[in-house]
PDB file of C-alpha atoms and ligand atoms in Angstrom:
ATOM      1  CA  MET T   1     200.943 164.451 239.066  1.00  0.00           C
ATOM      2  CA  LYS T   2     203.108 166.804 236.982  1.00  0.00           C
ATOM      3  CA  LYS T   3     201.643 167.939 233.679  1.00  0.00           C
ATOM      4  CA  THR T   4     203.393 166.521 230.648  1.00  0.00           C
ATOM      5  CA  LEU T   5     205.112 169.281 228.717  1.00  0.00           C
ATOM      6  CA  ILE T   6     204.966 169.148 224.921  1.00  0.00           C
ATOM      7  CA  VAL T   7     207.053 171.837 223.234  1.00  0.00           C
ATOM      8  CA  GLY T   8     206.941 172.507 219.491  1.00  0.00           C
ATOM      9  CA  ASN T   9     210.102 174.176 218.205  1.00  0.00           C
ATOM     10  CA  TRP T  10     209.285 175.672 214.820  1.00  0.00           C
ATOM     11  CA  LYS T  11     212.921 176.715 214.294  1.00  0.00           C
ATOM     12  CA  MET T  12     213.457 179.079 211.323  1.00  0.00           C
ATOM     13  CA  HIS T  13     210.282 178.012 209.519  1.00  0.00           C
ATOM     14  CA  LEU T  14     207.056 179.852 208.622  1.00  0.00           C
ATOM     15  CA  ASN T  15     206.534 183.552 207.962  1.00  0.00           C
ATOM     16  CA  THR T  16     203.919 185.330 210.074  1.00  0.00           C
ATOM     17  CA  HIS T  17     201.093 184.415 207.711  1.00  0.00           C
ATOM     18  CA  GLN T  18     202.069 180.731 207.618  1.00  0.00           C
ATOM     19  CA  ALA T  19     202.525 180.744 211.391  1.00  0.00           C
ATOM     20  CA  SER T  20     198.989 182.082 211.864  1.00  0.00           C
ATOM     21  CA  LEU T  21     197.617 179.397 209.575  1.00  0.00           C
ATOM     22  CA  LEU T  22     199.363 176.634 211.477  1.00  0.00           C
ATOM     23  CA  ALA T  23     198.190 178.121 214.781  1.00  0.00           C
ATOM     24  CA  HIS T  24     194.649 178.091 213.434  1.00  0.00           C
ATOM     25  CA  ARG T  25     194.934 174.413 212.495  1.00  0.00           C
ATOM     26  CA  LEU T  26     196.427 173.581 215.879  1.00  0.00           C
ATOM     27  CA  HIS T  27     193.467 175.236 217.559  1.00  0.00           C
ATOM     28  CA  GLN T  28     191.160 172.989 215.600  1.00  0.00           C
ATOM     29  CA  HIS T  29     193.060 169.751 216.149  1.00  0.00           C
ATOM     30  CA  VAL T  30     194.788 169.955 219.518  1.00  0.00           C
ATOM     31  CA  ALA T  31     192.434 169.337 222.403  1.00  0.00           C
ATOM     32  CA  ALA T  32     192.964 171.019 225.771  1.00  0.00           C
ATOM     33  CA  HIS T  33     193.843 168.497 228.499  1.00  0.00           C
ATOM     34  CA  HIS T  34     194.325 169.427 232.131  1.00  0.00           C
ATOM     35  CA  ASP T  35     197.272 167.012 232.357  1.00  0.00           C
ATOM     36  CA  VAL T  36     199.237 168.248 229.325  1.00  0.00           C
ATOM     37  CA  GLU T  37     200.855 171.648 228.826  1.00  0.00           C
ATOM     38  CA  VAL T  38     201.418 172.562 225.194  1.00  0.00           C
ATOM     39  CA  VAL T  39     204.034 175.159 224.296  1.00  0.00           C
ATOM     40  CA  ILE T  40     204.832 176.590 220.886  1.00  0.00           C
ATOM     41  CA  ALA T  41     208.126 178.235 219.996  1.00  0.00           C
ATOM     42  CA  PRO T  42     207.697 180.172 216.730  1.00  0.00           C
ATOM     43  CA  SER T  43     210.193 182.701 215.362  1.00  0.00           C
ATOM     44  CA  ASN T  44     210.420 185.951 217.332  1.00  0.00           C
ATOM     45  CA  LEU T  45     208.531 187.672 214.538  1.00  0.00           C
ATOM     46  CA  SER T  46     205.421 185.587 215.179  1.00  0.00           C
ATOM     47  CA  LEU T  47     205.392 185.796 218.970  1.00  0.00           C
ATOM     48  CA  GLN T  48     203.385 189.017 219.135  1.00  0.00           C
ATOM     49  CA  PRO T  49     200.631 188.049 216.660  1.00  0.00           C
ATOM     50  CA  LEU T  50     200.362 184.535 218.090  1.00  0.00           C
ATOM     51  CA  SER T  51     200.088 185.921 221.616  1.00  0.00           C
ATOM     52  CA  VAL T  52     196.824 187.511 220.471  1.00  0.00           C
ATOM     53  CA  GLU T  53     195.599 184.658 218.268  1.00  0.00           C
ATOM     54  CA  LEU T  54     196.279 181.679 220.510  1.00  0.00           C
ATOM     55  CA  ASP T  55     193.904 180.566 223.206  1.00  0.00           C
ATOM     56  CA  ARG T  56     196.090 180.832 226.304  1.00  0.00           C
ATOM     57  CA  ARG T  57     194.156 178.084 228.032  1.00  0.00           C
ATOM     58  CA  LYS T  58     195.425 175.715 225.352  1.00  0.00           C
ATOM     59  CA  PHE T  59     198.833 176.987 224.347  1.00  0.00           C
ATOM     60  CA  ARG T  60     201.735 178.817 225.873  1.00  0.00           C
ATOM     61  CA  LEU T  61     204.492 180.528 223.975  1.00  0.00           C
ATOM     62  CA  ALA T  62     208.236 180.109 224.072  1.00  0.00           C
ATOM     63  CA  ALA T  63     211.028 182.074 222.449  1.00  0.00           C
ATOM     64  CA  GLN T  64     213.665 180.020 220.645  1.00  0.00           C
ATOM     65  CA  ASP T  65     216.494 182.109 222.033  1.00  0.00           C
ATOM     66  CA  ALA T  66     217.215 185.572 223.453  1.00  0.00           C
ATOM     67  CA  TYR T  67     220.137 187.742 224.500  1.00  0.00           C
ATOM     68  CA  PRO T  68     221.163 187.839 228.160  1.00  0.00           C
ATOM     69  CA  LYS T  69     221.663 191.615 228.551  1.00  0.00           C
ATOM     70  CA  ASP T  70     218.396 193.455 229.214  1.00  0.00           C
ATOM     71  CA  GLU T  71     219.128 196.306 226.767  1.00  0.00           C
ATOM     72  CA  GLY T  72     221.983 198.040 225.009  1.00  0.00           C
ATOM     73  CA  ALA T  73     223.874 198.393 221.744  1.00  0.00           C
ATOM     74  CA  PHE T  74     223.475 194.771 220.667  1.00  0.00           C
ATOM     75  CA  THR T  75     222.252 195.190 217.106  1.00  0.00           C
ATOM     76  CA  GLY T  76     220.009 192.401 215.927  1.00  0.00           C
ATOM     77  CA  GLU T  77     219.322 190.929 219.346  1.00  0.00           C
ATOM     78  CA  VAL T  78     216.140 190.615 221.401  1.00  0.00           C
ATOM     79  CA  SER T  79     216.460 190.375 225.187  1.00  0.00           C
ATOM     80  CA  PHE T  80     214.657 188.182 227.690  1.00  0.00           C
ATOM     81  CA  ALA T  81     213.547 191.455 229.307  1.00  0.00           C
ATOM     82  CA  MET T  82     211.732 192.386 226.072  1.00  0.00           C
ATOM     83  CA  LEU T  83     210.038 188.994 225.935  1.00  0.00           C
ATOM     84  CA  ARG T  84     208.954 188.739 229.550  1.00  0.00           C
ATOM     85  CA  ASP T  85     205.293 189.667 229.023  1.00  0.00           C
ATOM     86  CA  LEU T  86     205.022 187.634 225.846  1.00  0.00           C
ATOM     87  CA  VAL T  87     206.368 184.180 226.687  1.00  0.00           C
ATOM     88  CA  HIS T  88     206.321 181.683 229.548  1.00  0.00           C
ATOM     89  CA  TYR T  89     209.371 179.802 228.300  1.00  0.00           C
ATOM     90  CA  ALA T  90     212.510 180.293 226.262  1.00  0.00           C
ATOM     91  CA  ILE T  91     214.649 177.594 224.682  1.00  0.00           C
ATOM     92  CA  VAL T  92     218.265 178.137 225.711  1.00  0.00           C
ATOM     93  CA  GLY T  93     221.397 176.426 224.461  1.00  0.00           C
ATOM     94  CA  HIS T  94     219.813 174.487 221.610  1.00  0.00           C
ATOM     95  CA  SER T  95     222.488 172.488 219.795  1.00  0.00           C
ATOM     96  CA  ALA T  96     221.872 174.585 216.667  1.00  0.00           C
ATOM     97  CA  ARG T  97     222.917 177.652 218.701  1.00  0.00           C
ATOM     98  CA  ARG T  98     225.898 175.879 220.224  1.00  0.00           C
ATOM     99  CA  ILE T  99     227.094 174.532 216.871  1.00  0.00           C
ATOM    100  CA  TYR T 100     226.203 177.163 214.224  1.00  0.00           C
ATOM    101  CA  PHE T 101     226.546 180.235 216.440  1.00  0.00           C
ATOM    102  CA  ASN T 102     229.402 179.018 218.627  1.00  0.00           C
ATOM    103  CA  GLU T 103     227.528 179.643 221.857  1.00  0.00           C
ATOM    104  CA  SER T 104     229.834 178.981 224.769  1.00  0.00           C
ATOM    105  CA  LEU T 105     228.950 177.311 228.063  1.00  0.00           C
ATOM    106  CA  GLU T 106     229.332 180.711 229.738  1.00  0.00           C
ATOM    107  CA  LEU T 107     226.985 182.514 227.318  1.00  0.00           C
ATOM    108  CA  ILE T 108     224.392 179.805 227.900  1.00  0.00           C
ATOM    109  CA  ARG T 109     224.875 180.183 231.666  1.00  0.00           C
ATOM    110  CA  ASP T 110     224.166 183.944 231.311  1.00  0.00           C
ATOM    111  CA  LYS T 111     221.059 183.238 229.222  1.00  0.00           C
ATOM    112  CA  VAL T 112     219.656 180.799 231.782  1.00  0.00           C
ATOM    113  CA  GLU T 113     220.242 183.383 234.512  1.00  0.00           C
ATOM    114  CA  SER T 114     218.690 186.217 232.482  1.00  0.00           C
ATOM    115  CA  ALA T 115     215.618 184.146 231.608  1.00  0.00           C
ATOM    116  CA  VAL T 116     214.958 183.291 235.252  1.00  0.00           C
ATOM    117  CA  ARG T 117     215.577 186.903 236.341  1.00  0.00           C
ATOM    118  CA  ASN T 118     212.939 187.977 233.806  1.00  0.00           C
ATOM    119  CA  ASP T 119     210.383 185.421 234.975  1.00  0.00           C
ATOM    120  CA  ILE T 120     210.768 183.201 231.939  1.00  0.00           C
ATOM    121  CA  SER T 121     211.377 179.479 232.404  1.00  0.00           C
ATOM    122  CA  PRO T 122     214.420 178.449 230.394  1.00  0.00           C
ATOM    123  CA  ILE T 123     214.187 175.157 228.518  1.00  0.00           C
ATOM    124  CA  LEU T 124     217.855 174.323 228.737  1.00  0.00           C
ATOM    125  CA  CYS T 125     218.945 171.975 225.943  1.00  0.00           C
ATOM    126  CA  ILE T 126     221.900 169.729 226.609  1.00  0.00           C
ATOM    127  CA  GLY T 127     223.277 166.706 224.813  1.00  0.00           C
ATOM    128  CA  GLU T 128     226.354 165.120 223.358  1.00  0.00           C
ATOM    129  CA  THR T 129     227.461 164.973 219.728  1.00  0.00           C
ATOM    130  CA  LYS T 130     228.119 161.708 217.921  1.00  0.00           C
ATOM    131  CA  GLN T 131     231.823 162.233 218.406  1.00  0.00           C
ATOM    132  CA  ASP T 132     231.374 162.747 222.160  1.00  0.00           C
ATOM    133  CA  ARG T 133     229.356 159.568 222.277  1.00  0.00           C
ATOM    134  CA  ASP T 134     231.861 157.558 220.253  1.00  0.00           C
ATOM    135  CA  ASN T 135     234.593 158.774 222.614  1.00  0.00           C
ATOM    136  CA  GLY T 136     232.570 157.599 225.614  1.00  0.00           C
ATOM    137  CA  GLU T 137     232.190 161.177 226.868  1.00  0.00           C
ATOM    138  CA  THR T 138     228.411 161.456 227.106  1.00  0.00           C
ATOM    139  CA  LYS T 139     228.320 161.794 230.883  1.00  0.00           C
ATOM    140  CA  GLN T 140     231.168 164.284 230.956  1.00  0.00           C
ATOM    141  CA  VAL T 141     229.427 166.471 228.363  1.00  0.00           C
ATOM    142  CA  ILE T 142     226.115 166.344 230.211  1.00  0.00           C
ATOM    143  CA  HIS T 143     227.911 167.162 233.450  1.00  0.00           C
ATOM    144  CA  ASP T 144     229.804 170.131 232.006  1.00  0.00           C
ATOM    145  CA  GLN T 145     226.842 171.588 230.113  1.00  0.00           C
ATOM    146  CA  LEU T 146     224.531 171.235 233.080  1.00  0.00           C
ATOM    147  CA  THR T 147     226.778 172.457 235.867  1.00  0.00           C
ATOM    148  CA  THR T 148     228.006 175.500 233.945  1.00  0.00           C
ATOM    149  CA  ALA T 149     224.528 176.489 232.722  1.00  0.00           C
ATOM    150  CA  LEU T 150     223.097 176.276 236.244  1.00  0.00           C
ATOM    151  CA  SER T 151     225.960 177.901 238.082  1.00  0.00           C
ATOM    152  CA  ASN T 152     224.042 181.153 238.728  1.00  0.00           C
ATOM    153  CA  ILE T 153     220.748 179.458 239.579  1.00  0.00           C
ATOM    154  CA  THR T 154     219.839 179.231 243.253  1.00  0.00           C
ATOM    155  CA  SER T 155     217.907 176.393 244.860  1.00  0.00           C
ATOM    156  CA  ASP T 156     214.867 178.704 245.039  1.00  0.00           C
ATOM    157  CA  ASP T 157     214.864 179.005 241.249  1.00  0.00           C
ATOM    158  CA  ILE T 158     215.964 175.591 240.036  1.00  0.00           C
ATOM    159  CA  THR T 159     212.446 174.248 239.534  1.00  0.00           C
ATOM    160  CA  LYS T 160     211.759 177.066 237.039  1.00  0.00           C
ATOM    161  CA  VAL T 161     214.367 175.494 234.760  1.00  0.00           C
ATOM    162  CA  VAL T 162     213.275 172.748 232.365  1.00  0.00           C
ATOM    163  CA  ILE T 163     216.011 170.488 231.051  1.00  0.00           C
ATOM    164  CA  ALA T 164     215.719 169.026 227.582  1.00  0.00           C
ATOM    165  CA  TYR T 165     218.051 166.148 226.821  1.00  0.00           C
ATOM    166  CA  GLU T 166     218.681 166.270 223.098  1.00  0.00           C
ATOM    167  CA  PRO T 167     221.517 164.070 221.852  1.00  0.00           C
ATOM    168  CA  VAL T 168     222.799 165.972 218.833  1.00  0.00           C
ATOM    169  CA  TRP T 169     223.186 162.776 216.778  1.00  0.00           C
ATOM    170  CA  ALA T 170     219.451 162.057 217.184  1.00  0.00           C
ATOM    171  CA  ILE T 171     218.120 165.461 216.072  1.00  0.00           C
ATOM    172  CA  SER T 172     216.293 165.513 212.729  1.00  0.00           C
ATOM    173  CA  THR T 173     217.424 162.021 211.762  1.00  0.00           C
ATOM    174  CA  PHE T 174     214.002 160.625 210.992  1.00  0.00           C
ATOM    175  CA  ASP T 175     215.327 158.042 208.544  1.00  0.00           C
ATOM    176  CA  GLY T 176     218.594 157.471 210.326  1.00  0.00           C
ATOM    177  CA  GLU T 177     219.801 156.876 213.828  1.00  0.00           C
ATOM    178  CA  LYS T 178     217.178 157.086 216.537  1.00  0.00           C
ATOM    179  CA  ALA T 179     217.811 157.311 220.214  1.00  0.00           C
ATOM    180  CA  LYS T 180     217.098 154.043 222.029  1.00  0.00           C
ATOM    181  CA  PRO T 181     214.882 154.349 225.087  1.00  0.00           C
ATOM    182  CA  ASP T 182     217.476 152.509 227.256  1.00  0.00           C
ATOM    183  CA  ASP T 183     220.180 155.044 226.407  1.00  0.00           C
ATOM    184  CA  MET T 184     217.733 157.843 227.066  1.00  0.00           C
ATOM    185  CA  GLN T 185     216.798 156.369 230.439  1.00  0.00           C
ATOM    186  CA  ARG T 186     220.452 156.363 231.456  1.00  0.00           C
ATOM    187  CA  ALA T 187     220.855 159.994 230.385  1.00  0.00           C
ATOM    188  CA  ILE T 188     217.714 161.151 232.191  1.00  0.00           C
ATOM    189  CA  ASP T 189     218.789 159.325 235.358  1.00  0.00           C
ATOM    190  CA  TYR T 190     222.201 160.933 235.135  1.00  0.00           C
ATOM    191  CA  ILE T 191     220.676 164.416 234.705  1.00  0.00           C
ATOM    192  CA  ARG T 192     218.568 163.913 237.831  1.00  0.00           C
ATOM    193  CA  PHE T 193     221.602 162.605 239.675  1.00  0.00           C
ATOM    194  CA  GLN T 194     223.487 165.794 238.770  1.00  0.00           C
ATOM    195  CA  ILE T 195     220.576 167.979 239.925  1.00  0.00           C
ATOM    196  CA  LYS T 196     220.562 166.029 243.183  1.00  0.00           C
ATOM    197  CA  GLU T 197     224.291 166.639 243.641  1.00  0.00           C
ATOM    198  CA  LEU T 198     223.783 170.362 243.058  1.00  0.00           C
ATOM    199  CA  TYR T 199     220.422 171.042 244.711  1.00  0.00           C
ATOM    200  CA  GLY T 200     219.363 167.979 246.687  1.00  0.00           C
ATOM    201  CA  GLU T 201     216.821 165.208 246.399  1.00  0.00           C
ATOM    202  CA  ARG T 202     213.649 167.321 246.330  1.00  0.00           C
ATOM    203  CA  ALA T 203     214.892 169.481 243.475  1.00  0.00           C
ATOM    204  CA  ALA T 204     215.998 166.373 241.569  1.00  0.00           C
ATOM    205  CA  LEU T 205     212.471 165.001 241.725  1.00  0.00           C
ATOM    206  CA  ALA T 206     210.776 168.328 240.989  1.00  0.00           C
ATOM    207  CA  VAL T 207     212.767 169.507 237.955  1.00  0.00           C
ATOM    208  CA  ARG T 208     211.136 168.685 234.642  1.00  0.00           C
ATOM    209  CA  VAL T 209     213.270 166.741 232.177  1.00  0.00           C
ATOM    210  CA  LEU T 210     212.256 166.392 228.525  1.00  0.00           C
ATOM    211  CA  TYR T 211     213.561 164.300 225.661  1.00  0.00           C
ATOM    212  CA  GLY T 212     214.112 165.785 222.205  1.00  0.00           C
ATOM    213  CA  GLY T 213     215.360 164.374 218.894  1.00  0.00           C
ATOM    214  CA  SER T 214     213.256 163.230 215.921  1.00  0.00           C
ATOM    215  CA  VAL T 215     210.157 162.636 218.036  1.00  0.00           C
ATOM    216  CA  THR T 216     207.073 161.703 216.007  1.00  0.00           C
ATOM    217  CA  ASP T 217     203.491 160.826 216.848  1.00  0.00           C
ATOM    218  CA  HIS T 218     204.521 157.154 216.470  1.00  0.00           C
ATOM    219  CA  ASP T 219     207.305 157.086 219.019  1.00  0.00           C
ATOM    220  CA  ALA T 220     206.434 159.929 221.426  1.00  0.00           C
ATOM    221  CA  GLY T 221     204.731 157.406 223.745  1.00  0.00           C
ATOM    222  CA  ALA T 222     207.917 155.329 224.065  1.00  0.00           C
ATOM    223  CA  TYR T 223     209.928 158.360 225.210  1.00  0.00           C
ATOM    224  CA  LEU T 224     207.170 159.642 227.478  1.00  0.00           C
ATOM    225  CA  ARG T 225     207.046 156.253 229.178  1.00  0.00           C
ATOM    226  CA  LEU T 226     210.646 156.577 230.353  1.00  0.00           C
ATOM    227  CA  LYS T 227     210.883 156.978 234.084  1.00  0.00           C
ATOM    228  CA  GLY T 228     211.323 160.629 234.959  1.00  0.00           C
ATOM    229  CA  CYS T 229     210.634 161.906 231.446  1.00  0.00           C
ATOM    230  CA  ASN T 230     208.190 164.799 231.779  1.00  0.00           C
ATOM    231  CA  GLY T 231     207.689 165.640 228.138  1.00  0.00           C
ATOM    232  CA  VAL T 232     209.177 166.036 224.694  1.00  0.00           C
ATOM    233  CA  LEU T 233     210.721 168.821 222.649  1.00  0.00           C
ATOM    234  CA  VAL T 234     209.533 168.365 219.088  1.00  0.00           C
ATOM    235  CA  GLY T 235     211.084 169.968 216.008  1.00  0.00           C
ATOM    236  CA  ALA T 236     209.998 168.862 212.534  1.00  0.00           C
ATOM    237  CA  ALA T 237     206.862 167.008 213.676  1.00  0.00           C
ATOM    238  CA  SER T 238     205.578 170.185 215.344  1.00  0.00           C
ATOM    239  CA  LEU T 239     205.164 171.772 211.896  1.00  0.00           C
ATOM    240  CA  ASN T 240     202.584 169.129 210.999  1.00  0.00           C
ATOM    241  CA  PHE T 241     199.366 169.700 212.922  1.00  0.00           C
ATOM    242  CA  HIS T 242     198.234 166.058 212.606  1.00  0.00           C
ATOM    243  CA  GLN T 243     201.485 164.772 214.044  1.00  0.00           C
ATOM    244  CA  PHE T 244     201.698 167.403 216.744  1.00  0.00           C
ATOM    245  CA  ALA T 245     198.101 166.789 217.796  1.00  0.00           C
ATOM    246  CA  GLY T 246     198.923 163.047 217.860  1.00  0.00           C
ATOM    247  CA  ILE T 247     201.852 163.652 220.207  1.00  0.00           C
ATOM    248  CA  VAL T 248     199.639 165.689 222.555  1.00  0.00           C
ATOM    249  CA  GLU T 249     197.063 162.868 222.517  1.00  0.00           C
ATOM    250  CA  SER T 250     199.746 160.241 223.336  1.00  0.00           C
ATOM    251  CA  ALA T 251     200.795 162.356 226.295  1.00  0.00           C
ATOM    252  CA  HIS T 252     197.225 162.649 227.519  1.00  0.00           C
ATOM    253  CA  ARG T 253     196.535 158.911 227.077  1.00  0.00           C
ATOM    254  CA  LEU T 254     199.601 158.043 229.106  1.00  0.00           C
ATOM    255  CA  GLN T 255     198.710 160.463 231.883  1.00  0.00           C
ATOM    256  CA  HIS T 256     195.251 158.982 231.957  1.00  0.00           C
ATOM    257  CA  GLU T 257     196.633 155.407 232.186  1.00  0.00           C
ATOM    258  CA  ARG T 258     198.905 156.458 235.041  1.00  0.00           C
ATOM    259  CA  GLY T 259     196.048 158.172 236.838  1.00  0.00           C
ATOM    260  CA  VAL T 260     193.860 155.063 236.578  1.00  0.00           C
ATOM    261  CA  ALA T 261     196.646 152.593 237.475  1.00  0.00           C
TER     262      ALA T 261
HETATM  263  P1  PGA F 301     213.607 167.350 215.589  1.00  0.00           P
HETATM  264  O1  PGA F 301     214.138 168.640 216.402  1.00  0.00           O
HETATM  265  O2  PGA F 301     212.378 166.881 216.329  1.00  0.00           O
HETATM  266  O3  PGA F 301     213.333 167.855 214.226  1.00  0.00           O
HETATM  267  O4  PGA F 301     214.704 166.351 215.668  1.00  0.00           O
HETATM  268  C1  PGA F 301     214.225 168.631 217.792  1.00  0.00           C
HETATM  269  C2  PGA F 301     214.961 169.868 218.217  1.00  0.00           C
HETATM  270  O5  PGA F 301     215.906 170.264 217.506  1.00  0.00           O
HETATM  271  O6  PGA F 301     214.629 170.483 219.237  1.00  0.00           O
END
């Protein structure tokens, strides 16, 4: 059985001191389970200290983004090559990057390729905006984002890529619109169908697909129960150690139920 992947995206929150404190609390409250992989994506500034502080048997690290060139005159950027010994994963193509920083499909394609080349598993975020959805273009958007991002990835490397389906209209909308599990099931099925078209049946079954968007400890179980959903990408709730620990426990409980059934 595949491990369930729980990724906490801390976004642009917490200075290094606050990040260490939260990591300390997570150590105390998040139990290690052989069937759940827990990944934390702090700011780049905290990656180095957390790589020393975190128990690697319990937590793995992810970068939130990186630049596709290995080195050069790219002031302000950090490359995947620089991160390769520090992180297992890197989030790529998050909607915040696509929207606020105008990241193009081609830039995201280069980032996915650079991550894999540097032995980092990209967590490729895809998902439609509300406008796309209202126009009935969800599938087209998923298709275009996925096929472009993966166009330099060979069938040998595809299983290193994790795909996170994050409908933009469902991100950080805790009091507002929430994604319905039925809609999510359709999107996950369509993502696997696309992977099958590109890489065949085995790859389609092997690739890990996550859901992300306002996940809390109360509803994580409902998303994790979706067929073919291998985990969740958690933003705001990952900054609260009680909630994040609760999400990890839901994942473990579900794995346990499946193992017994
Ligand atoms: P959220 O963020 O859980 O706060 O909606 C998810 C994400 O942006 O990855």
